Coordinates of C-alpha atoms and ligand atoms in Angstrom, one line a residue:
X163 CA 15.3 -13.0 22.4
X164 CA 11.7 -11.6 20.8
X165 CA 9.2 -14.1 22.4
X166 CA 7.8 -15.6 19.5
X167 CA 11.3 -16.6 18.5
X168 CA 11.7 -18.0 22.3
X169 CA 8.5 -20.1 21.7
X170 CA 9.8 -21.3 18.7
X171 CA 12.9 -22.4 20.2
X172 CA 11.3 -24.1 23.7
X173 CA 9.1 -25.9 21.2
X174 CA 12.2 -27.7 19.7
X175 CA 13.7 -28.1 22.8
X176 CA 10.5 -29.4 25.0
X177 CA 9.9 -32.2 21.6
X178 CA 13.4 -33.3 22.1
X179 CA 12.8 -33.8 26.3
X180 CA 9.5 -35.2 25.4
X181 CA 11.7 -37.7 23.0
X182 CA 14.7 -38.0 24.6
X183 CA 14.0 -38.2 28.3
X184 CA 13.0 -41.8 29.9
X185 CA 9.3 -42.1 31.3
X186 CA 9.3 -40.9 34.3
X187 CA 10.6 -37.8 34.2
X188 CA 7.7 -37.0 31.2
X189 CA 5.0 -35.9 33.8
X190 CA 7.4 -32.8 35.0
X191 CA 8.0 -31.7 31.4
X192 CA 4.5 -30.6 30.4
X193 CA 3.9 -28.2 33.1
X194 CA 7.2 -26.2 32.4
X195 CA 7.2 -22.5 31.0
X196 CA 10.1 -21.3 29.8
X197 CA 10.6 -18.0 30.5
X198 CA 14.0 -16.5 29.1
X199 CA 17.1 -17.7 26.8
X200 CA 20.0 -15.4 27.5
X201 CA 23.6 -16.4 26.3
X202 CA 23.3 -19.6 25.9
X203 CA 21.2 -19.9 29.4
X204 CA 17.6 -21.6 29.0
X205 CA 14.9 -20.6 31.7
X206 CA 11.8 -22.4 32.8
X207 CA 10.0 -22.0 35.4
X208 CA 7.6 -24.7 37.1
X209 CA 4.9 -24.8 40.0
X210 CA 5.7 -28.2 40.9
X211 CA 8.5 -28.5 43.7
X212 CA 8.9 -32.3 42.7
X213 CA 9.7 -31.4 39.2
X214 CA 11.6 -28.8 40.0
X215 CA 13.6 -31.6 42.2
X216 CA 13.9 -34.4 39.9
X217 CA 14.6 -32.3 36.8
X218 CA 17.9 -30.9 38.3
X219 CA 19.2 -33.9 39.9
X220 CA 18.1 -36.6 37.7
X221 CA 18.3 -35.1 34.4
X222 CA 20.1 -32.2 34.6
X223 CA 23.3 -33.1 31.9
X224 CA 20.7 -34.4 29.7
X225 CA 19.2 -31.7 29.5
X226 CA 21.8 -29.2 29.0
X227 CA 22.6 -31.8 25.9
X228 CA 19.6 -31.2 24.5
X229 CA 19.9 -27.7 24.8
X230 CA 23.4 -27.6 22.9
X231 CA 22.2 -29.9 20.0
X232 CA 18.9 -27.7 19.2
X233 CA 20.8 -24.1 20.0
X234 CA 24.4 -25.1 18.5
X235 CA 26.0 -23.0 21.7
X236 CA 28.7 -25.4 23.4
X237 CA 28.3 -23.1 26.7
X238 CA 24.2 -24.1 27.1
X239 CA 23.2 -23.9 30.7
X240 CA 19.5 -25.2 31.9
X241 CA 18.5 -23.5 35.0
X242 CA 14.7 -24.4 36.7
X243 CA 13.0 -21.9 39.1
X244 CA 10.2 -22.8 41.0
X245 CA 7.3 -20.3 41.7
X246 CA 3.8 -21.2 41.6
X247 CA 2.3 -17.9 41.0
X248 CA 5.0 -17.3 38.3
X249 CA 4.5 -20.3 36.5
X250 CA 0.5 -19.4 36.6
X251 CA 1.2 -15.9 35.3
X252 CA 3.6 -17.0 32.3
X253 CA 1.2 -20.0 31.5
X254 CA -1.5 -17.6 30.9
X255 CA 0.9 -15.4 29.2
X256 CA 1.6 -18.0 26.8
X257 CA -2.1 -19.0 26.0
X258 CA -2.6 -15.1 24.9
X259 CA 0.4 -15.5 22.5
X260 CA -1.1 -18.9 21.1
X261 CA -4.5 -17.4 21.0
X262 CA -3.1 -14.3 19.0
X263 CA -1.4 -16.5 16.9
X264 CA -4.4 -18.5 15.9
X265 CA -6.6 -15.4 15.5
X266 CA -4.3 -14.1 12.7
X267 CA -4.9 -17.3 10.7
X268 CA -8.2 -17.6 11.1
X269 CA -8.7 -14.1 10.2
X270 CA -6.7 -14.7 7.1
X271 CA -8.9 -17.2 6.3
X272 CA -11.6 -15.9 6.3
X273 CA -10.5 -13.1 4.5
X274 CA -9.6 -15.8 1.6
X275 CA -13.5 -17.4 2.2
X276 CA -14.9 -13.7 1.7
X277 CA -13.1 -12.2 -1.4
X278 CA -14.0 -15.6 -3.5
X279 CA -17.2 -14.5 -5.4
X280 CA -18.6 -18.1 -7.2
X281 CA -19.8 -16.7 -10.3
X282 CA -16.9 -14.3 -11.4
X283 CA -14.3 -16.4 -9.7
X284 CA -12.4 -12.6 -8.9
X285 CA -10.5 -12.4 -5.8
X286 CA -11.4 -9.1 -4.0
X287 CA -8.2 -7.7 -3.1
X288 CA -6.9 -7.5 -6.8
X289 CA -8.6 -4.3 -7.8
X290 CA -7.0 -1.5 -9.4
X291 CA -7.2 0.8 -6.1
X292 CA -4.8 -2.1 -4.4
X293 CA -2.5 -1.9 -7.3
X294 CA 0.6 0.2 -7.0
X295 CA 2.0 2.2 -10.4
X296 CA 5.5 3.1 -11.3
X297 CA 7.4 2.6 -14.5
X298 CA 7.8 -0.8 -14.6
X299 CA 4.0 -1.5 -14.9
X300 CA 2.4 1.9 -15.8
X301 CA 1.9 0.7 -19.3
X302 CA 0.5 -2.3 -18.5
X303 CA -1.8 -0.3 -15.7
X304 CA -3.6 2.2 -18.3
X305 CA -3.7 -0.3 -21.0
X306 CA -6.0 -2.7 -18.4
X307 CA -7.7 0.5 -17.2
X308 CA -8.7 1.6 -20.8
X309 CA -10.3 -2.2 -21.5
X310 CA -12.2 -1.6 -18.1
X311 CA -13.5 1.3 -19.0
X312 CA -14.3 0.2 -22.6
X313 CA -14.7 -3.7 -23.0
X314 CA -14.3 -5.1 -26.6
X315 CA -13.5 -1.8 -27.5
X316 CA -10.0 -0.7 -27.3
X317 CA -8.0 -3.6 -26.9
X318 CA -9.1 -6.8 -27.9
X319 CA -7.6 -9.4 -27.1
X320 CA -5.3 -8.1 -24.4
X321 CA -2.6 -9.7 -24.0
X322 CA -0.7 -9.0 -20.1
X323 CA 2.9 -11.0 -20.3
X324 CA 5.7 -11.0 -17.8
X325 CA 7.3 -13.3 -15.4
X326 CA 6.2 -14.6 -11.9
X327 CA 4.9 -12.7 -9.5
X328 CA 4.4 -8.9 -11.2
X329 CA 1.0 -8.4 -10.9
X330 CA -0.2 -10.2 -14.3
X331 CA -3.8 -11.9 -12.0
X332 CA -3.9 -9.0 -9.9
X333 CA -4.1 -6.8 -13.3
X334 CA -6.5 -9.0 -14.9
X335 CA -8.5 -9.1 -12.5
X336 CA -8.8 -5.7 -11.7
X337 CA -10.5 -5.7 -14.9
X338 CA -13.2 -8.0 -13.9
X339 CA -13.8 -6.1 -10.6
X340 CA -14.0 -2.6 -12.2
X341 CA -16.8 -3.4 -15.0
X342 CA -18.9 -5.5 -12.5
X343 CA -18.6 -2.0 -10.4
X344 CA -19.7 -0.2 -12.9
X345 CA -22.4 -2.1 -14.7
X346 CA -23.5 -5.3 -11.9
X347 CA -25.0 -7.0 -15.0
X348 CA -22.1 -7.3 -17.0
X349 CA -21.0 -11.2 -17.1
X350 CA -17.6 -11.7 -15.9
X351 CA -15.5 -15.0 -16.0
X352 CA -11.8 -15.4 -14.3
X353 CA -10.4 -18.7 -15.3
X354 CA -7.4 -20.5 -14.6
X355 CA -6.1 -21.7 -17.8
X356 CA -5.7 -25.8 -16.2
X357 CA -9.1 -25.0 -15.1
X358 CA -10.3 -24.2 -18.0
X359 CA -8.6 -27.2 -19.7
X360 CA -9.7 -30.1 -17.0
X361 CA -12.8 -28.6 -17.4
X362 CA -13.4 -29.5 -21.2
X363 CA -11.3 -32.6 -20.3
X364 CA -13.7 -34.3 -17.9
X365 CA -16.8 -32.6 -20.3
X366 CA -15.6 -34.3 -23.5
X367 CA -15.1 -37.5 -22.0
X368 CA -17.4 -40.1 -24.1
X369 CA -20.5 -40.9 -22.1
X370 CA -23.8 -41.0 -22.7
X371 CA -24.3 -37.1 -21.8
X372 CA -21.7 -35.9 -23.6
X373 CA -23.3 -33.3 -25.7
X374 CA -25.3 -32.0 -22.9
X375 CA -21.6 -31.8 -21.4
X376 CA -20.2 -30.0 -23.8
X377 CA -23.1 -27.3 -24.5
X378 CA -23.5 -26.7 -20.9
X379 CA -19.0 -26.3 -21.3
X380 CA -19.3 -23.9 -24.4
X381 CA -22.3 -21.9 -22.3
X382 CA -20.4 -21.1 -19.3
X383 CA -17.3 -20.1 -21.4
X384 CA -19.2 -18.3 -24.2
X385 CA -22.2 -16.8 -22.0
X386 CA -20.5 -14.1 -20.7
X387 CA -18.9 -10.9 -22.0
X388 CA -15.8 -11.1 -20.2
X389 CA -13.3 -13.7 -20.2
X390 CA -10.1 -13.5 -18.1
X391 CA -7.7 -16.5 -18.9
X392 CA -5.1 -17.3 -17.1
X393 CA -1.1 -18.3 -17.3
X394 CA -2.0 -19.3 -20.6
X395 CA 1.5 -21.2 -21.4
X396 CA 0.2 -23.9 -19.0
X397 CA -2.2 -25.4 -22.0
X398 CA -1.5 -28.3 -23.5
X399 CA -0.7 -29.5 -26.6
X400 CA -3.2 -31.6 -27.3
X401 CA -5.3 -31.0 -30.7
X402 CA -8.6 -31.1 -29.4
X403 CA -8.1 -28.8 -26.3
X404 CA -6.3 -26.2 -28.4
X405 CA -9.2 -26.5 -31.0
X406 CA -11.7 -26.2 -28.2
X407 CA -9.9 -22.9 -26.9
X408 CA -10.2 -21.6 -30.2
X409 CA -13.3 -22.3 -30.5
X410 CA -13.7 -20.4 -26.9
X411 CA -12.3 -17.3 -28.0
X412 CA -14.0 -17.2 -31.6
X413 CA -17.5 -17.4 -30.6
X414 CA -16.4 -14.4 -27.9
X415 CA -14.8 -12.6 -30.5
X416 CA -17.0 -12.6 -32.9
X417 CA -19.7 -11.5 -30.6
X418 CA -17.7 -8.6 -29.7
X419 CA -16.8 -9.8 -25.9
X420 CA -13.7 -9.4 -24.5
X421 CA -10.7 -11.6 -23.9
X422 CA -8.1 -10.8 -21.7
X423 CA -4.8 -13.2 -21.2
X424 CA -1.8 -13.6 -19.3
X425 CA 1.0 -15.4 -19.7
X426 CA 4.8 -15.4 -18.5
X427 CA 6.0 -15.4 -21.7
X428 CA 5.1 -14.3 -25.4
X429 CA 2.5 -16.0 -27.6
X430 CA 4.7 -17.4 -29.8
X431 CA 7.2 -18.6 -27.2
X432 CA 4.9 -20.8 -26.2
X433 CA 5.8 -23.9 -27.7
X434 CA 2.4 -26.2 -27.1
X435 CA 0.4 -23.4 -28.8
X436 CA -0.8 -23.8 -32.6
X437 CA 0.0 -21.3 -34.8
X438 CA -4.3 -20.4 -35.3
X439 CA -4.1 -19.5 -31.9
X440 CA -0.8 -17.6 -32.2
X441 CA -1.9 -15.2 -33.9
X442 CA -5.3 -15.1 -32.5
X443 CA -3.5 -13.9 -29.7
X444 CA -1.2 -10.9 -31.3
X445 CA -4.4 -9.8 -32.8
X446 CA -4.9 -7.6 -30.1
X447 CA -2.6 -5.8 -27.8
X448 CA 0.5 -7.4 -25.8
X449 CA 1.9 -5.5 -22.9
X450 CA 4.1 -6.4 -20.5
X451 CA 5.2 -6.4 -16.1
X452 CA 8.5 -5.5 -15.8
X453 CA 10.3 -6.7 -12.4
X454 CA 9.6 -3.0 -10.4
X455 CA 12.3 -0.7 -9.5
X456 CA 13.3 0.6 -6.0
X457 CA 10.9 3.3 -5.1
X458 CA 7.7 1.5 -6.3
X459 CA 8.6 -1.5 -4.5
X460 CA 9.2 1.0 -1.5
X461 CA 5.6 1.9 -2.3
X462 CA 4.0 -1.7 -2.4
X463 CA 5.7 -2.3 1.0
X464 CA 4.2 1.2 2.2
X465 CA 1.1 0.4 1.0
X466 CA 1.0 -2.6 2.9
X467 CA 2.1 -1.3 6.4
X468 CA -0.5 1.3 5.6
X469 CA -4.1 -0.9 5.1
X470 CA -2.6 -3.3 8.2
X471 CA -2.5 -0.2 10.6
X472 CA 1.1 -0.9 11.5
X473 CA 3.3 1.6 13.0
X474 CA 6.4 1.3 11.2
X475 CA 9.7 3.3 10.2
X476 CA 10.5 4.0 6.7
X477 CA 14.3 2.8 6.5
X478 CA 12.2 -0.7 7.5
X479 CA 10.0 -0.6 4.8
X480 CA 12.9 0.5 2.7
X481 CA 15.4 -2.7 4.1
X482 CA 12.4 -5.2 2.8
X483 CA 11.8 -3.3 -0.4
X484 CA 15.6 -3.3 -1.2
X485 CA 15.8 -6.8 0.0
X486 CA 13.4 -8.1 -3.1
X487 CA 13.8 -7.2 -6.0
X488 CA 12.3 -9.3 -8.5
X489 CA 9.0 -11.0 -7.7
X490 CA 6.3 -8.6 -5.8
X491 CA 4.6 -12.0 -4.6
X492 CA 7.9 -12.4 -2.6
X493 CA 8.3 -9.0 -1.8
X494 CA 4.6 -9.3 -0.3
X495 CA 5.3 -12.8 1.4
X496 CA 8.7 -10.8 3.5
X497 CA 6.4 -7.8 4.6
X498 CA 3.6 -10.4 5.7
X499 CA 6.4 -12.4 7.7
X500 CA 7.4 -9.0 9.5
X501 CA 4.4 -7.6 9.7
X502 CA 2.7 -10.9 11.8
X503 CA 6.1 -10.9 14.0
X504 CA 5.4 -7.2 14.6
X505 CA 1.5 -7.6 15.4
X506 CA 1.5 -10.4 17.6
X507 CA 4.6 -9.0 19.8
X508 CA 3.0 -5.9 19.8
X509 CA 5.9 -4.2 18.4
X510 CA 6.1 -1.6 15.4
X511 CA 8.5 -2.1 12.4
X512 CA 11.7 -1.6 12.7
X513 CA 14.7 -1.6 10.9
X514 CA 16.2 -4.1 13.6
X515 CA 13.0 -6.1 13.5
X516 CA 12.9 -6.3 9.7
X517 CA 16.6 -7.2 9.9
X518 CA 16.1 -9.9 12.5
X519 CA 13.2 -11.6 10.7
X520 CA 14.7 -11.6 7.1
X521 CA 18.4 -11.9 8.3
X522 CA 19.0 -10.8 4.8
X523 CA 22.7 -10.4 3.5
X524 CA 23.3 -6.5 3.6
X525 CA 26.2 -7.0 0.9
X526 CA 24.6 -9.4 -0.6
X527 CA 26.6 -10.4 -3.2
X528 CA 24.6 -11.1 -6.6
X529 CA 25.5 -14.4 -7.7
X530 CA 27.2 -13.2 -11.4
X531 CA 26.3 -15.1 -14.6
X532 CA 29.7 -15.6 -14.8
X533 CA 29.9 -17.3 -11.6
X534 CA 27.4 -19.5 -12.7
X535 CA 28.8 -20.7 -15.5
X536 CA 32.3 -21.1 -13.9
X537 CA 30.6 -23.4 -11.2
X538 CA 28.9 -25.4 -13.9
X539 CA 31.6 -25.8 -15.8
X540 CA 33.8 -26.9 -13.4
X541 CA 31.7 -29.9 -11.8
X542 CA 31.0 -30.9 -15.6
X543 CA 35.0 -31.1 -16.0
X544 CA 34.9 -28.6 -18.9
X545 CA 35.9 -25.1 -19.3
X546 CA 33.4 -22.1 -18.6
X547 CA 34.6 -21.4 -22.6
X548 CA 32.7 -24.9 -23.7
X549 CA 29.8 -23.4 -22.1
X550 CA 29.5 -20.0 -23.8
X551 CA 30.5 -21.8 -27.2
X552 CA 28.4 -23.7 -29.6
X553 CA 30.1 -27.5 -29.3
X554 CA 27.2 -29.6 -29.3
X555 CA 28.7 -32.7 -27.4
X556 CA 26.0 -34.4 -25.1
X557 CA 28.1 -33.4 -21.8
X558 CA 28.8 -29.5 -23.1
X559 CA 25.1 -29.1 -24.3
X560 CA 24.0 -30.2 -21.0
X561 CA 26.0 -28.5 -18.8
X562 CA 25.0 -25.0 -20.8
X563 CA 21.7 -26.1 -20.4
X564 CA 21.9 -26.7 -16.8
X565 CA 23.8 -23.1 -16.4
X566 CA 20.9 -21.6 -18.3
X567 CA 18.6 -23.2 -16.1
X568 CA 20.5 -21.6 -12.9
X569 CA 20.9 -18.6 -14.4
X570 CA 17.2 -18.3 -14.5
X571 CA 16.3 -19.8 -11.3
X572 CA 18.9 -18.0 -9.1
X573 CA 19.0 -14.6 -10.4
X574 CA 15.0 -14.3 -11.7
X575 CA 16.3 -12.2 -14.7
X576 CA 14.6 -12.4 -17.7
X577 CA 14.8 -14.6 -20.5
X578 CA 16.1 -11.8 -22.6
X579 CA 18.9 -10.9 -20.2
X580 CA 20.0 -14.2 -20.2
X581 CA 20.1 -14.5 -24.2
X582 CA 22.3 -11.4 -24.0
X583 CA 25.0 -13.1 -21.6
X584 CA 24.9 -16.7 -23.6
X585 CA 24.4 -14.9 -26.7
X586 CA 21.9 -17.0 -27.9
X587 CA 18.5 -16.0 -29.2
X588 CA 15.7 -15.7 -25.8
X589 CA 14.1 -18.9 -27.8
X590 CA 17.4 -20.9 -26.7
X591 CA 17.5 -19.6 -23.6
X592 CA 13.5 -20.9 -22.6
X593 CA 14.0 -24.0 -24.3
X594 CA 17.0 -24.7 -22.3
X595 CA 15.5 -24.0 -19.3
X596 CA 12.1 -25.6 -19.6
X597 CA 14.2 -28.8 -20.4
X598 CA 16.1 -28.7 -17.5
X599 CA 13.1 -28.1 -15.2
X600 CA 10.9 -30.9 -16.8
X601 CA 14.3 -33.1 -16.5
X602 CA 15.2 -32.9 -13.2
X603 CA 11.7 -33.9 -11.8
X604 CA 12.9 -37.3 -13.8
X605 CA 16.5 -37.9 -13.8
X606 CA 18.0 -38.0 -10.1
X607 CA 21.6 -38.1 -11.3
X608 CA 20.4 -34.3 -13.2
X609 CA 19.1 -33.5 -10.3
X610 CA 21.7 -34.1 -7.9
X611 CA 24.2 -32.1 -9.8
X612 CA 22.0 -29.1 -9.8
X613 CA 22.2 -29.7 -5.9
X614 CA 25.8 -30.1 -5.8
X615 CA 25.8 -26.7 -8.1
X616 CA 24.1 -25.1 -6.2
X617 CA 25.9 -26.0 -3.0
X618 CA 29.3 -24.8 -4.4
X619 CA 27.6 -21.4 -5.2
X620 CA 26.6 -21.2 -1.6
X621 CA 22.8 -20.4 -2.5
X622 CA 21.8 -23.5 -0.4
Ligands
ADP250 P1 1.5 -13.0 -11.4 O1 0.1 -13.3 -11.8 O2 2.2 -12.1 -12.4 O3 2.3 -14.1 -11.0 P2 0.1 -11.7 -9.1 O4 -0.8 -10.9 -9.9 O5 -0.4 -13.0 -8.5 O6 1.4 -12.1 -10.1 O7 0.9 -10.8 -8.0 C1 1.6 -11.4 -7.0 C2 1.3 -10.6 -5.7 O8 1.9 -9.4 -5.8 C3 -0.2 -10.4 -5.5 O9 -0.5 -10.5 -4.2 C4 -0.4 -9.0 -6.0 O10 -1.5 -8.4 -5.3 C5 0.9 -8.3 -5.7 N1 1.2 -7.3 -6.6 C6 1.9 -7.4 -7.8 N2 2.1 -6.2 -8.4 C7 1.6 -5.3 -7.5 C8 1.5 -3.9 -7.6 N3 2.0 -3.2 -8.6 N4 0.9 -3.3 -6.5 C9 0.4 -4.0 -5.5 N5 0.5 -5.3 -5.4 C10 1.0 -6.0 -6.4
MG251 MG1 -0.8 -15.2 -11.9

């Protein structure tokens, strides 16, 4: 067993002794290092004779309980060595680990303190250099690279669509970070789109200083010649916010700054936004992140090992890469979980390490739309037919809906996919699936059979 998973486990077991066992046999627990699991046989080791002692006679089939419960192995055994020196050594052992452990985060961080610059609000490691190309984003890629190299001139606005996780901040802000490079005077403003939208909020508020409020608002919005909005399908409806926004990008416009946006979806499949602002943004240019294929995800993952100095195999790299397959920010998140595994055992990366951490499925078997709706159908007592039809009876509408939503959410196809299986326009398919997920936060009994759902399709 890999020591940090051994730590892991000890941890469980020592909070259940802690729990479990009466007062006083507490004092002997704390000093105990464990020192090895091997089938189904914990190891500690203690410098304390007595311990040792009362331990194995006293609590002995307690604690080979405990073991079972946390380890699920029927044949647990508990077995308590006493060595002073040992117990020293490991102790110290252990300490390194923890220290090691609590290095990495603090480095990390830090790292997150550093990159934030106040004025620009750009992250530092979402610069073009750090951003991998192949053919699902090379588009995208030179597009963004052109408006860098020529603000207000090309492209305007830009318009960077796609779903989770593709690179749509990392792209935009790219942006930011190559014209401050070139030119330091250049004004750049990242903003989150509910940033940008509590910000006007709490400014427009009545109060004596409202106007004040609201030219100091329109300043930092408007003072700048480069504006980088956000996830722009999170602004709401409201009249005066989406008047304000349009405001926003008029007096940029017309000034000749430029606006770049993201969103996970098209303009006009955004359903809060007003038509003035619709079009505003199809003026411009729309491009969009594609989910990327096999060898540029091999290449992210590369990339990675590479600028964190690890020593690593490629049929690793190539396991996590093959692993995930729609979402780069997940993709990213099971290298990092490797990678620290890797760095604080001092190992390299492995194919059996990668395998180990991620315990992925090898023949993973894509849950099918098909499946899905099959599933669905059959907990709503109706036939996967009723589903793919157009019966509009409260019960058939929403188990479609809730099959839509799980197509979505399971497989992290797009939108369009999806419309192709129903055979329903993409429109359908979004407003199906945004109902669901505003729904379920609500309605328990909704909720619940989305659990159950899922259950029977074995993804939970
Ligand atoms: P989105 O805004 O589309 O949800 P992000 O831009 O936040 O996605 O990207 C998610 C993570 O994946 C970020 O850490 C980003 O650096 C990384 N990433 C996405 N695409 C790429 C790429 N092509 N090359 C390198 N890293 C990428
Ligand atoms: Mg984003």
């Amino acid at each position: 067993m890999e020591v940090l998973e051994l730590k892991n486990l000890w941890e469980q077991i020592k909070g259940r002794l802690t729990a479990e066992l009466p007062a006083n046999a507490q004092p002997w627990i704390y000093p105990l290092e464990v020192t090895g699991y091997d089938k189904g046989v914990l190891t500690v080791v203690t410098g304390q004779l007595m311990g040792r002692d009362i331990l194995r006679r006293n609590h002995y089939n307690q604690i080979v309980e405990i073991i079972k419960k946390v380890t699920q192995n029927p044949d647990s055994d508990f077995v308590i060595i006493y060595d002073e020196s040992m117990a020293k050594t490991i102790k110290k052992e252990n300490e390194k680990i923890q220290k090691k452990i609590e290095t990495a985060e603090l480095k990390e961080k830090a790292m997150e303190n550093l990159s934030y610059m106040p004025s620009s609000n750009l992250n530092l490691k979402y610069k073009f250099e750090n951003f991998v190309v192949g053919e699902s984003n090379e588009f995208a890629y030179k597009v963004a690279k052109a408006v860098a190299e020529n603000p207000a001139k090309k492209y305007n606005p830009l318009f960077i669509y796609g779903n989770a996780g593709l690179g749509k901040t990392h792209l935009m802000q790219a942006i930011g970070h190559y014209t401050l490079f070139k030119n330091s005077d250049i004004k750049v403003k990242y903003t989150k789109t509910e940033d940008y939208v509590n910000d006007f909020i709490s400014n427009s508020r009545n109060s004596k200083d409202t106007i004040e409020n609201m030219s100091k608002f329109n300043r930092k919005y408007t003072n700048i010649d480069i504006i980088l909005i956000d996830d722009i399908q999170f602004i709401e409806s409201k009249k005066k916010t989406m008047s304000q926004m349009q405001h926003t990008f008029d007096s940029l416009y017309n000034k000749g700054k430029q606006i770049v946006i993201t969103s996970d979806r098209l303009p006009k499949d955004i359903p809060t936004l007003t038509s003035a602002l619709c079009s505003r943004f199809e003026m411009g240019l729309m491009v969009e992140l594609t989910p990327p294929d096999l060898q540029t995800r091999f290449n992210i993952v590369k990339k990675l090992a590479n600028d964190n100095d690890l020593k690593y195999s490629d049929d690793a790299i190539e396991y996590i890469a093959k692993n995930f397959e729609n979402n780069v920010r997940e993709l990213e998140g099971a290298f990092n979980k490797v990678s620290a595994y890797a760095e604080v055992t001092g190992q390299s990366l492995t194919l059996d390490l990668a395998k180990n951490i991620l315990k992925c499925d090898d023949n993973k078997d894509e849950i099918s739309f098909s499946k899905i709706v099959e599933v669905t159908a059959n907990y709503f007592k109706i036939s996967a037919n009723d589903i793919m039809g157009t019966a509009r009876s409260q019960k058939t509408s929403t188990a479609r809906h809730v099959a839509i939503y799980l197509a979505r959410e399971l497989s992290g196809n797009s939108f369009v996919n999806i419309a192709e299986f129903f055979e329903k326009k993409h429109t359908t398919i979004m407003f199906a699936h945004d109902k669901i997920e505003k729904e379920i936060k609500v309605n328990n009994d909704l909720s619940s059979a989305i659990r159950e759902i899922k259950q029977a399709l074995k993804v939970i």
